[in-house]
């Protein structure tokens, strides 16, 4: 598995997005554990989660607990950077709400520490700006957690360029990751990607294949991805991730998966080399 950088850590060039294993349509625990272990066996050293990745109101942190169990049962579990997030909530009725208050973020971080069973969280990210709370207060809370050693590295998610610069300033130049939606169907985060490239901050695209409900249709929605995939004997999804990796060395896709075969196909993108002509064809398609 090729590697990239998040802060001062070398991590796998492609991570595992664990959200599908805890929300609507989630598989049973046995299949989820098998999926995580397949990823670890293939060299994954980055797993993305959040306390809000759950289904019912009484199971906050379901995904974090699942990951902790999987890592404890694998001999490479200690080598994994777990990136979790706080500031998003799920009341249990299918909706998503926000709480970016410093008090909530501190309590959420403490709860995540307990669920993950660690002394410090490898990468903690402010999940989504809360319009009721000044952004500097939310990021300031993350800075305090970093200064106190509760977290080893700090990131933000769903941020615009101004917020990226602001967060990096508040964190004293210690912002190491930005996690935004980015895919062939969602290119509006390109300014954020370019800024991260300029600043040397890891850019983690979420839903890089278009989301759970649309990933399977990527090849039919964007014919050039299917065309290039056929030439390489690969899936359009694998080609998509290889194209994304070629955009910048700071890009670290985190495709979601809930089946071993799905994450293994995604991980193979790290070794798929696309020609300049193929990359140009894919760029023109989206």
PDB file of C-alpha atoms in Angstrom:
ATOM      1  CA  UNK A   1       0.000   0.000   0.000  1.00  0.00           C
ATOM      2  CA  UNK A   2       1.366   3.402  -0.983  1.00  0.00           C
ATOM      3  CA  UNK A   3       1.446   6.052   1.722  1.00  0.00           C
ATOM      4  CA  UNK A   4       0.657   9.724   2.108  1.00  0.00           C
ATOM      5  CA  UNK A   5       0.990  12.174   4.994  1.00  0.00           C
ATOM      6  CA  UNK A   6      -1.367  13.514   7.610  1.00  0.00           C
ATOM      7  CA  UNK A   7       0.631  15.834   9.815  1.00  0.00           C
ATOM      8  CA  UNK A   8       3.809  13.982  10.741  1.00  0.00           C
ATOM      9  CA  UNK A   9       2.311  10.531  10.125  1.00  0.00           C
ATOM     10  CA  UNK A  10       2.642   8.284   7.105  1.00  0.00           C
ATOM     11  CA  UNK A  11      -0.742   6.683   6.448  1.00  0.00           C
ATOM     12  CA  UNK A  12      -2.186   4.518   3.687  1.00  0.00           C
ATOM     13  CA  UNK A  13      -2.949   6.494   0.527  1.00  0.00           C
ATOM     14  CA  UNK A  14      -6.568   5.365   0.780  1.00  0.00           C
ATOM     15  CA  UNK A  15      -8.452   5.058   4.043  1.00  0.00           C
ATOM     16  CA  UNK A  16     -11.606   3.247   5.088  1.00  0.00           C
ATOM     17  CA  UNK A  17     -14.765   5.278   5.583  1.00  0.00           C
ATOM     18  CA  UNK A  18     -16.631   3.296   8.229  1.00  0.00           C
ATOM     19  CA  UNK A  19     -19.941   5.187   8.289  1.00  0.00           C
ATOM     20  CA  UNK A  20     -21.945   2.656   6.165  1.00  0.00           C
ATOM     21  CA  UNK A  21     -21.399   0.041   8.871  1.00  0.00           C
ATOM     22  CA  UNK A  22     -23.461   1.998  11.409  1.00  0.00           C
ATOM     23  CA  UNK A  23     -26.240   3.933   9.667  1.00  0.00           C
ATOM     24  CA  UNK A  24     -29.314   2.992   7.629  1.00  0.00           C
ATOM     25  CA  UNK A  25     -28.858  -0.274   5.753  1.00  0.00           C
ATOM     26  CA  UNK A  26     -25.938  -1.328   7.908  1.00  0.00           C
ATOM     27  CA  UNK A  27     -24.791  -4.968   7.864  1.00  0.00           C
ATOM     28  CA  UNK A  28     -24.553  -7.277  10.844  1.00  0.00           C
ATOM     29  CA  UNK A  29     -21.547  -6.912  13.101  1.00  0.00           C
ATOM     30  CA  UNK A  30     -19.775  -9.980  11.757  1.00  0.00           C
ATOM     31  CA  UNK A  31     -19.659  -8.576   8.223  1.00  0.00           C
ATOM     32  CA  UNK A  32     -18.555  -5.175   9.501  1.00  0.00           C
ATOM     33  CA  UNK A  33     -15.693  -6.707  11.459  1.00  0.00           C
ATOM     34  CA  UNK A  34     -14.701  -8.750   8.407  1.00  0.00           C
ATOM     35  CA  UNK A  35     -14.694  -5.571   6.295  1.00  0.00           C
ATOM     36  CA  UNK A  36     -12.444  -3.700   8.715  1.00  0.00           C
ATOM     37  CA  UNK A  37     -10.090  -6.667   9.037  1.00  0.00           C
ATOM     38  CA  UNK A  38      -9.890  -7.061   5.249  1.00  0.00           C
ATOM     39  CA  UNK A  39      -8.877  -3.411   5.020  1.00  0.00           C
ATOM     40  CA  UNK A  40      -6.207  -3.840   7.691  1.00  0.00           C
ATOM     41  CA  UNK A  41      -4.872  -6.981   5.997  1.00  0.00           C
ATOM     42  CA  UNK A  42      -4.538  -4.981   2.768  1.00  0.00           C
ATOM     43  CA  UNK A  43      -2.495  -2.269   4.476  1.00  0.00           C
ATOM     44  CA  UNK A  44      -5.029   0.366   5.515  1.00  0.00           C
ATOM     45  CA  UNK A  45      -3.749   2.525   8.367  1.00  0.00           C
ATOM     46  CA  UNK A  46      -6.471   5.204   8.332  1.00  0.00           C
ATOM     47  CA  UNK A  47     -10.076   4.656   9.391  1.00  0.00           C
ATOM     48  CA  UNK A  48     -12.579   7.506   9.416  1.00  0.00           C
ATOM     49  CA  UNK A  49     -15.478   7.587  11.853  1.00  0.00           C
ATOM     50  CA  UNK A  50     -17.573  10.000  13.963  1.00  0.00           C
ATOM     51  CA  UNK A  51     -19.656   9.853  17.104  1.00  0.00           C
ATOM     52  CA  UNK A  52     -22.698  10.683  14.945  1.00  0.00           C
ATOM     53  CA  UNK A  53     -22.365   7.541  12.836  1.00  0.00           C
ATOM     54  CA  UNK A  54     -25.209   5.580  14.383  1.00  0.00           C
ATOM     55  CA  UNK A  55     -28.843   4.828  13.729  1.00  0.00           C
ATOM     56  CA  UNK A  56     -30.805   5.021  16.976  1.00  0.00           C
ATOM     57  CA  UNK A  57     -30.782   7.813  19.538  1.00  0.00           C
ATOM     58  CA  UNK A  58     -29.513   5.527  22.289  1.00  0.00           C
ATOM     59  CA  UNK A  59     -26.431   4.280  20.414  1.00  0.00           C
ATOM     60  CA  UNK A  60     -24.298   7.390  19.962  1.00  0.00           C
ATOM     61  CA  UNK A  61     -20.802   6.323  18.961  1.00  0.00           C
ATOM     62  CA  UNK A  62     -21.895   2.973  17.500  1.00  0.00           C
ATOM     63  CA  UNK A  63     -19.281   3.243  14.759  1.00  0.00           C
ATOM     64  CA  UNK A  64     -16.474   4.181  17.141  1.00  0.00           C
ATOM     65  CA  UNK A  65     -17.305   1.202  19.363  1.00  0.00           C
ATOM     66  CA  UNK A  66     -17.337  -1.097  16.340  1.00  0.00           C
ATOM     67  CA  UNK A  67     -13.942   0.132  15.188  1.00  0.00           C
ATOM     68  CA  UNK A  68     -12.450  -0.232  18.659  1.00  0.00           C
ATOM     69  CA  UNK A  69     -13.620  -3.852  18.774  1.00  0.00           C
ATOM     70  CA  UNK A  70     -12.218  -4.591  15.312  1.00  0.00           C
ATOM     71  CA  UNK A  71      -8.830  -3.039  16.088  1.00  0.00           C
ATOM     72  CA  UNK A  72      -8.553  -4.881  19.390  1.00  0.00           C
ATOM     73  CA  UNK A  73      -8.996  -8.180  17.545  1.00  0.00           C
ATOM     74  CA  UNK A  74      -6.346  -7.546  14.885  1.00  0.00           C
ATOM     75  CA  UNK A  75      -2.583  -7.646  15.308  1.00  0.00           C
ATOM     76  CA  UNK A  76      -2.192  -4.461  13.232  1.00  0.00           C
ATOM     77  CA  UNK A  77      -4.812  -2.529  15.155  1.00  0.00           C
ATOM     78  CA  UNK A  78      -2.261  -0.409  16.980  1.00  0.00           C
ATOM     79  CA  UNK A  79      -0.832   0.849  13.692  1.00  0.00           C
ATOM     80  CA  UNK A  80      -4.091   2.514  12.614  1.00  0.00           C
ATOM     81  CA  UNK A  81      -4.823   6.221  12.752  1.00  0.00           C
ATOM     82  CA  UNK A  82      -8.454   6.557  13.798  1.00  0.00           C
ATOM     83  CA  UNK A  83      -9.921   9.870  12.671  1.00  0.00           C
ATOM     84  CA  UNK A  84     -13.132  10.729  14.467  1.00  0.00           C
ATOM     85  CA  UNK A  85     -15.296  13.827  14.570  1.00  0.00           C
ATOM     86  CA  UNK A  86     -17.547  15.776  16.921  1.00  0.00           C
ATOM     87  CA  UNK A  87     -20.157  18.506  16.517  1.00  0.00           C
ATOM     88  CA  UNK A  88     -22.788  16.597  14.517  1.00  0.00           C
ATOM     89  CA  UNK A  89     -25.667  14.729  16.159  1.00  0.00           C
ATOM     90  CA  UNK A  90     -28.400  12.295  15.136  1.00  0.00           C
ATOM     91  CA  UNK A  91     -31.557  12.500  17.259  1.00  0.00           C
ATOM     92  CA  UNK A  92     -32.675   9.091  16.008  1.00  0.00           C
ATOM     93  CA  UNK A  93     -35.427  10.225  13.650  1.00  0.00           C
ATOM     94  CA  UNK A  94     -33.203  10.172  10.572  1.00  0.00           C
ATOM     95  CA  UNK A  95     -32.234  13.831  10.845  1.00  0.00           C
ATOM     96  CA  UNK A  96     -28.842  15.411  11.497  1.00  0.00           C
ATOM     97  CA  UNK A  97     -28.397  18.340  13.882  1.00  0.00           C
ATOM     98  CA  UNK A  98     -25.460  20.495  14.991  1.00  0.00           C
ATOM     99  CA  UNK A  99     -23.809  21.477  18.249  1.00  0.00           C
ATOM    100  CA  UNK A 100     -20.508  23.244  17.834  1.00  0.00           C
ATOM    101  CA  UNK A 101     -20.414  24.662  21.337  1.00  0.00           C
ATOM    102  CA  UNK A 102     -17.120  24.255  23.185  1.00  0.00           C
ATOM    103  CA  UNK A 103     -18.890  22.457  26.033  1.00  0.00           C
ATOM    104  CA  UNK A 104     -20.379  19.902  23.662  1.00  0.00           C
ATOM    105  CA  UNK A 105     -17.136  19.353  21.760  1.00  0.00           C
ATOM    106  CA  UNK A 106     -15.233  18.752  24.979  1.00  0.00           C
ATOM    107  CA  UNK A 107     -17.855  16.277  26.231  1.00  0.00           C
ATOM    108  CA  UNK A 108     -18.000  14.583  22.834  1.00  0.00           C
ATOM    109  CA  UNK A 109     -14.228  14.183  22.744  1.00  0.00           C
ATOM    110  CA  UNK A 110     -14.176  12.657  26.227  1.00  0.00           C
ATOM    111  CA  UNK A 111     -16.891  10.194  25.207  1.00  0.00           C
ATOM    112  CA  UNK A 112     -15.015   9.280  22.031  1.00  0.00           C
ATOM    113  CA  UNK A 113     -11.866   8.661  24.063  1.00  0.00           C
ATOM    114  CA  UNK A 114     -13.752   6.178  26.233  1.00  0.00           C
ATOM    115  CA  UNK A 115     -15.366   4.365  23.307  1.00  0.00           C
ATOM    116  CA  UNK A 116     -12.112   4.087  21.385  1.00  0.00           C
ATOM    117  CA  UNK A 117     -10.259   3.016  24.516  1.00  0.00           C
ATOM    118  CA  UNK A 118      -7.323   5.363  23.989  1.00  0.00           C
ATOM    119  CA  UNK A 119      -5.509   8.025  26.001  1.00  0.00           C
ATOM    120  CA  UNK A 120      -5.465  10.428  23.052  1.00  0.00           C
ATOM    121  CA  UNK A 121      -7.408  10.483  19.781  1.00  0.00           C
ATOM    122  CA  UNK A 122      -5.135  10.252  16.737  1.00  0.00           C
ATOM    123  CA  UNK A 123      -7.053  12.801  14.633  1.00  0.00           C
ATOM    124  CA  UNK A 124     -10.041  14.750  15.945  1.00  0.00           C
ATOM    125  CA  UNK A 125     -12.064  16.857  13.523  1.00  0.00           C
ATOM    126  CA  UNK A 126     -14.746  19.484  14.018  1.00  0.00           C
ATOM    127  CA  UNK A 127     -17.512  17.819  12.016  1.00  0.00           C
ATOM    128  CA  UNK A 128     -19.520  20.721  10.599  1.00  0.00           C
ATOM    129  CA  UNK A 129     -19.815  24.476  11.292  1.00  0.00           C
ATOM    130  CA  UNK A 130     -22.691  25.384  13.574  1.00  0.00           C
ATOM    131  CA  UNK A 131     -24.214  28.724  12.494  1.00  0.00           C
ATOM    132  CA  UNK A 132     -25.297  29.401  16.082  1.00  0.00           C
ATOM    133  CA  UNK A 133     -21.727  29.287  17.395  1.00  0.00           C
ATOM    134  CA  UNK A 134     -18.864  31.538  16.242  1.00  0.00           C
ATOM    135  CA  UNK A 135     -16.467  29.377  14.262  1.00  0.00           C
ATOM    136  CA  UNK A 136     -13.499  30.584  16.284  1.00  0.00           C
ATOM    137  CA  UNK A 137     -15.115  29.282  19.471  1.00  0.00           C
ATOM    138  CA  UNK A 138     -15.646  25.805  18.032  1.00  0.00           C
ATOM    139  CA  UNK A 139     -12.133  25.554  16.621  1.00  0.00           C
ATOM    140  CA  UNK A 140     -10.786  27.119  19.798  1.00  0.00           C
ATOM    141  CA  UNK A 141     -12.235  24.184  21.723  1.00  0.00           C
ATOM    142  CA  UNK A 142     -10.388  21.792  19.404  1.00  0.00           C
ATOM    143  CA  UNK A 143      -7.200  23.777  19.995  1.00  0.00           C
ATOM    144  CA  UNK A 144      -7.624  23.359  23.756  1.00  0.00           C
ATOM    145  CA  UNK A 145      -8.059  19.598  23.348  1.00  0.00           C
ATOM    146  CA  UNK A 146      -4.879  19.546  21.269  1.00  0.00           C
ATOM    147  CA  UNK A 147      -2.938  21.603  23.808  1.00  0.00           C
ATOM    148  CA  UNK A 148      -4.118  19.334  26.627  1.00  0.00           C
ATOM    149  CA  UNK A 149      -3.039  16.174  24.820  1.00  0.00           C
ATOM    150  CA  UNK A 150      -6.566  14.794  24.515  1.00  0.00           C
ATOM    151  CA  UNK A 151      -6.019  14.638  20.774  1.00  0.00           C
ATOM    152  CA  UNK A 152      -2.777  14.191  18.835  1.00  0.00           C
ATOM    153  CA  UNK A 153      -3.821  16.047  15.681  1.00  0.00           C
ATOM    154  CA  UNK A 154      -6.619  18.407  14.685  1.00  0.00           C
ATOM    155  CA  UNK A 155      -8.752  18.687  11.578  1.00  0.00           C
ATOM    156  CA  UNK A 156     -11.958  20.248  10.297  1.00  0.00           C
ATOM    157  CA  UNK A 157     -14.704  19.026   8.015  1.00  0.00           C
ATOM    158  CA  UNK A 158     -17.185  20.650   5.644  1.00  0.00           C
ATOM    159  CA  UNK A 159     -15.190  23.880   5.621  1.00  0.00           C
ATOM    160  CA  UNK A 160     -14.737  26.631   3.050  1.00  0.00           C
ATOM    161  CA  UNK A 161     -11.369  28.261   2.206  1.00  0.00           C
ATOM    162  CA  UNK A 162     -11.885  31.136   4.668  1.00  0.00           C
ATOM    163  CA  UNK A 163     -12.635  28.666   7.455  1.00  0.00           C
ATOM    164  CA  UNK A 164      -9.579  26.575   6.557  1.00  0.00           C
ATOM    165  CA  UNK A 165      -7.308  29.603   6.872  1.00  0.00           C
ATOM    166  CA  UNK A 166      -9.074  30.721  10.047  1.00  0.00           C
ATOM    167  CA  UNK A 167      -8.830  27.277  11.640  1.00  0.00           C
ATOM    168  CA  UNK A 168      -5.150  26.984  10.761  1.00  0.00           C
ATOM    169  CA  UNK A 169      -4.491  30.371  12.363  1.00  0.00           C
ATOM    170  CA  UNK A 170      -6.439  29.469  15.515  1.00  0.00           C
ATOM    171  CA  UNK A 171      -4.581  26.175  15.758  1.00  0.00           C
ATOM    172  CA  UNK A 172      -1.235  27.917  15.387  1.00  0.00           C
ATOM    173  CA  UNK A 173      -0.453  26.329  12.026  1.00  0.00           C
ATOM    174  CA  UNK A 174      -1.311  22.864  13.337  1.00  0.00           C
ATOM    175  CA  UNK A 175      -4.295  22.088  11.110  1.00  0.00           C
ATOM    176  CA  UNK A 176      -3.402  18.755   9.474  1.00  0.00           C
ATOM    177  CA  UNK A 177      -6.572  17.667   7.665  1.00  0.00           C
ATOM    178  CA  UNK A 178      -9.677  18.980   5.914  1.00  0.00           C
ATOM    179  CA  UNK A 179     -12.473  16.519   5.197  1.00  0.00           C
ATOM    180  CA  UNK A 180     -14.925  17.760   2.561  1.00  0.00           C
ATOM    181  CA  UNK A 181     -17.322  16.149   0.145  1.00  0.00           C
ATOM    182  CA  UNK A 182     -15.659  15.652  -3.237  1.00  0.00           C
ATOM    183  CA  UNK A 183     -16.466  13.322  -6.146  1.00  0.00           C
ATOM    184  CA  UNK A 184     -17.174  13.426  -9.888  1.00  0.00           C
ATOM    185  CA  UNK A 185     -20.703  14.468  -8.922  1.00  0.00           C
ATOM    186  CA  UNK A 186     -19.553  17.060  -6.400  1.00  0.00           C
ATOM    187  CA  UNK A 187     -16.660  19.210  -7.581  1.00  0.00           C
ATOM    188  CA  UNK A 188     -17.458  22.374  -5.617  1.00  0.00           C
ATOM    189  CA  UNK A 189     -14.736  21.599  -3.057  1.00  0.00           C
ATOM    190  CA  UNK A 190     -11.978  22.126  -5.623  1.00  0.00           C
ATOM    191  CA  UNK A 191     -11.013  25.526  -4.115  1.00  0.00           C
ATOM    192  CA  UNK A 192     -10.564  23.833  -0.748  1.00  0.00           C
ATOM    193  CA  UNK A 193      -8.498  21.057  -2.332  1.00  0.00           C
ATOM    194  CA  UNK A 194      -6.245  23.598  -4.043  1.00  0.00           C
ATOM    195  CA  UNK A 195      -5.789  25.522  -0.803  1.00  0.00           C
ATOM    196  CA  UNK A 196      -4.881  22.352   1.076  1.00  0.00           C
ATOM    197  CA  UNK A 197      -2.357  21.557  -1.640  1.00  0.00           C
ATOM    198  CA  UNK A 198      -0.866  25.028  -1.234  1.00  0.00           C
ATOM    199  CA  UNK A 199      -0.671  24.736   2.561  1.00  0.00           C
ATOM    200  CA  UNK A 200       0.406  21.103   2.696  1.00  0.00           C
ATOM    201  CA  UNK A 201      -2.723  20.037   4.570  1.00  0.00           C
ATOM    202  CA  UNK A 202      -4.219  16.604   3.896  1.00  0.00           C
ATOM    203  CA  UNK A 203      -7.499  16.732   1.978  1.00  0.00           C
ATOM    204  CA  UNK A 204      -9.816  13.806   2.786  1.00  0.00           C
ATOM    205  CA  UNK A 205     -12.684  13.536   0.268  1.00  0.00           C
ATOM    206  CA  UNK A 206     -15.796  12.027   1.803  1.00  0.00           C
ATOM    207  CA  UNK A 207     -18.250  10.203  -0.445  1.00  0.00           C
ATOM    208  CA  UNK A 208     -15.524  10.121  -3.138  1.00  0.00           C
ATOM    209  CA  UNK A 209     -17.592   7.720  -5.251  1.00  0.00           C
ATOM    210  CA  UNK A 210     -20.739   9.843  -5.050  1.00  0.00           C
ATOM    211  CA  UNK A 211     -22.344   8.468  -1.899  1.00  0.00           C
ATOM    212  CA  UNK A 212     -23.786   5.140  -0.797  1.00  0.00           C
ATOM    213  CA  UNK A 213     -26.789   5.262  -3.110  1.00  0.00           C
ATOM    214  CA  UNK A 214     -24.907   6.500  -6.208  1.00  0.00           C
ATOM    215  CA  UNK A 215     -21.511   4.804  -6.083  1.00  0.00           C
ATOM    216  CA  UNK A 216     -22.698   1.742  -7.989  1.00  0.00           C
ATOM    217  CA  UNK A 217     -23.864   3.910 -10.895  1.00  0.00           C
ATOM    218  CA  UNK A 218     -20.651   5.898 -11.289  1.00  0.00           C
ATOM    219  CA  UNK A 219     -19.688   4.209 -14.563  1.00  0.00           C
ATOM    220  CA  UNK A 220     -23.099   4.724 -16.143  1.00  0.00           C
ATOM    221  CA  UNK A 221     -23.301   8.328 -14.946  1.00  0.00           C
ATOM    222  CA  UNK A 222     -19.807   9.219 -16.192  1.00  0.00           C
ATOM    223  CA  UNK A 223     -18.984   7.180 -19.289  1.00  0.00           C
ATOM    224  CA  UNK A 224     -15.252   8.075 -19.445  1.00  0.00           C
ATOM    225  CA  UNK A 225     -14.712   6.375 -16.092  1.00  0.00           C
ATOM    226  CA  UNK A 226     -16.228   3.201 -17.518  1.00  0.00           C
ATOM    227  CA  UNK A 227     -14.151   3.587 -20.689  1.00  0.00           C
ATOM    228  CA  UNK A 228     -10.863   3.938 -18.813  1.00  0.00           C
ATOM    229  CA  UNK A 229     -11.884   1.148 -16.441  1.00  0.00           C
ATOM    230  CA  UNK A 230     -12.416  -1.240 -19.354  1.00  0.00           C
ATOM    231  CA  UNK A 231      -8.933  -0.472 -20.669  1.00  0.00           C
ATOM    232  CA  UNK A 232      -7.403  -1.417 -17.334  1.00  0.00           C
ATOM    233  CA  UNK A 233      -9.663  -4.327 -16.467  1.00  0.00           C
ATOM    234  CA  UNK A 234     -10.774  -2.398 -13.402  1.00  0.00           C
ATOM    235  CA  UNK A 235     -13.988  -1.022 -11.974  1.00  0.00           C
ATOM    236  CA  UNK A 236     -15.057   2.591 -12.650  1.00  0.00           C
ATOM    237  CA  UNK A 237     -14.924   3.110  -8.884  1.00  0.00           C
ATOM    238  CA  UNK A 238     -11.266   2.086  -8.768  1.00  0.00           C
ATOM    239  CA  UNK A 239     -10.497   4.423 -11.658  1.00  0.00           C
ATOM    240  CA  UNK A 240     -12.280   7.249  -9.861  1.00  0.00           C
ATOM    241  CA  UNK A 241     -10.102   6.876  -6.782  1.00  0.00           C
ATOM    242  CA  UNK A 242      -6.929   6.639  -8.885  1.00  0.00           C
ATOM    243  CA  UNK A 243      -7.956   9.842 -10.698  1.00  0.00           C
ATOM    244  CA  UNK A 244      -8.540  11.516  -7.342  1.00  0.00           C
ATOM    245  CA  UNK A 245      -5.122  10.463  -6.029  1.00  0.00           C
ATOM    246  CA  UNK A 246      -3.519  11.974  -9.129  1.00  0.00           C
ATOM    247  CA  UNK A 247      -5.059  15.390  -8.445  1.00  0.00           C
ATOM    248  CA  UNK A 248      -2.655  16.182  -5.603  1.00  0.00           C
ATOM    249  CA  UNK A 249      -0.314  14.392  -3.196  1.00  0.00           C
ATOM    250  CA  UNK A 250      -2.374  15.760  -0.288  1.00  0.00           C
ATOM    251  CA  UNK A 251      -5.522  13.868  -1.342  1.00  0.00           C
ATOM    252  CA  UNK A 252      -6.383  10.854   0.822  1.00  0.00           C
ATOM    253  CA  UNK A 253      -9.759   9.411  -0.234  1.00  0.00           C
ATOM    254  CA  UNK A 254     -11.849   7.646   2.408  1.00  0.00           C
ATOM    255  CA  UNK A 255     -14.369   5.545   0.439  1.00  0.00           C
ATOM    256  CA  UNK A 256     -17.128   4.041   2.540  1.00  0.00           C
ATOM    257  CA  UNK A 257     -17.543   0.289   2.622  1.00  0.00           C
ATOM    258  CA  UNK A 258     -19.532  -2.385   4.393  1.00  0.00           C
ATOM    259  CA  UNK A 259     -18.256  -5.429   2.457  1.00  0.00           C
ATOM    260  CA  UNK A 260     -14.700  -6.799   2.283  1.00  0.00           C
ATOM    261  CA  UNK A 261     -14.782  -7.018  -1.506  1.00  0.00           C
ATOM    262  CA  UNK A 262     -15.805  -3.370  -1.827  1.00  0.00           C
ATOM    263  CA  UNK A 263     -12.970  -1.927   0.223  1.00  0.00           C
ATOM    264  CA  UNK A 264     -10.452  -4.256  -1.427  1.00  0.00           C
ATOM    265  CA  UNK A 265     -11.477  -2.989  -4.873  1.00  0.00           C
ATOM    266  CA  UNK A 266     -11.135   0.595  -3.658  1.00  0.00           C
ATOM    267  CA  UNK A 267      -7.703   0.000  -2.160  1.00  0.00           C
ATOM    268  CA  UNK A 268      -6.405  -1.371  -5.461  1.00  0.00           C
ATOM    269  CA  UNK A 269      -6.706   2.183  -6.826  1.00  0.00           C
ATOM    270  CA  UNK A 270      -3.473   3.091  -5.046  1.00  0.00           C
ATOM    271  CA  UNK A 271      -1.588   0.900  -7.526  1.00  0.00           C
ATOM    272  CA  UNK A 272      -3.527   1.924 -10.639  1.00  0.00           C
ATOM    273  CA  UNK A 273      -1.440   4.239 -12.806  1.00  0.00           C
ATOM    274  CA  UNK A 274      -3.391   6.349 -15.280  1.00  0.00           C
ATOM    275  CA  UNK A 275      -1.825   7.980 -18.312  1.00  0.00           C
ATOM    276  CA  UNK A 276      -1.860  11.726 -18.865  1.00  0.00           C
ATOM    277  CA  UNK A 277      -4.369  11.223 -21.685  1.00  0.00           C
ATOM    278  CA  UNK A 278      -6.647   9.182 -19.440  1.00  0.00           C
ATOM    279  CA  UNK A 279      -6.477  11.769 -16.674  1.00  0.00           C
ATOM    280  CA  UNK A 280      -7.356  14.491 -19.171  1.00  0.00           C
ATOM    281  CA  UNK A 281     -10.306  12.446 -20.406  1.00  0.00           C
ATOM    282  CA  UNK A 282     -11.565  11.998 -16.850  1.00  0.00           C
ATOM    283  CA  UNK A 283     -11.042  15.669 -15.979  1.00  0.00           C
ATOM    284  CA  UNK A 284     -13.140  16.655 -18.987  1.00  0.00           C
ATOM    285  CA  UNK A 285     -15.926  14.306 -17.969  1.00  0.00           C
ATOM    286  CA  UNK A 286     -16.751  15.943 -14.679  1.00  0.00           C
TER     287      UNK A 286
END
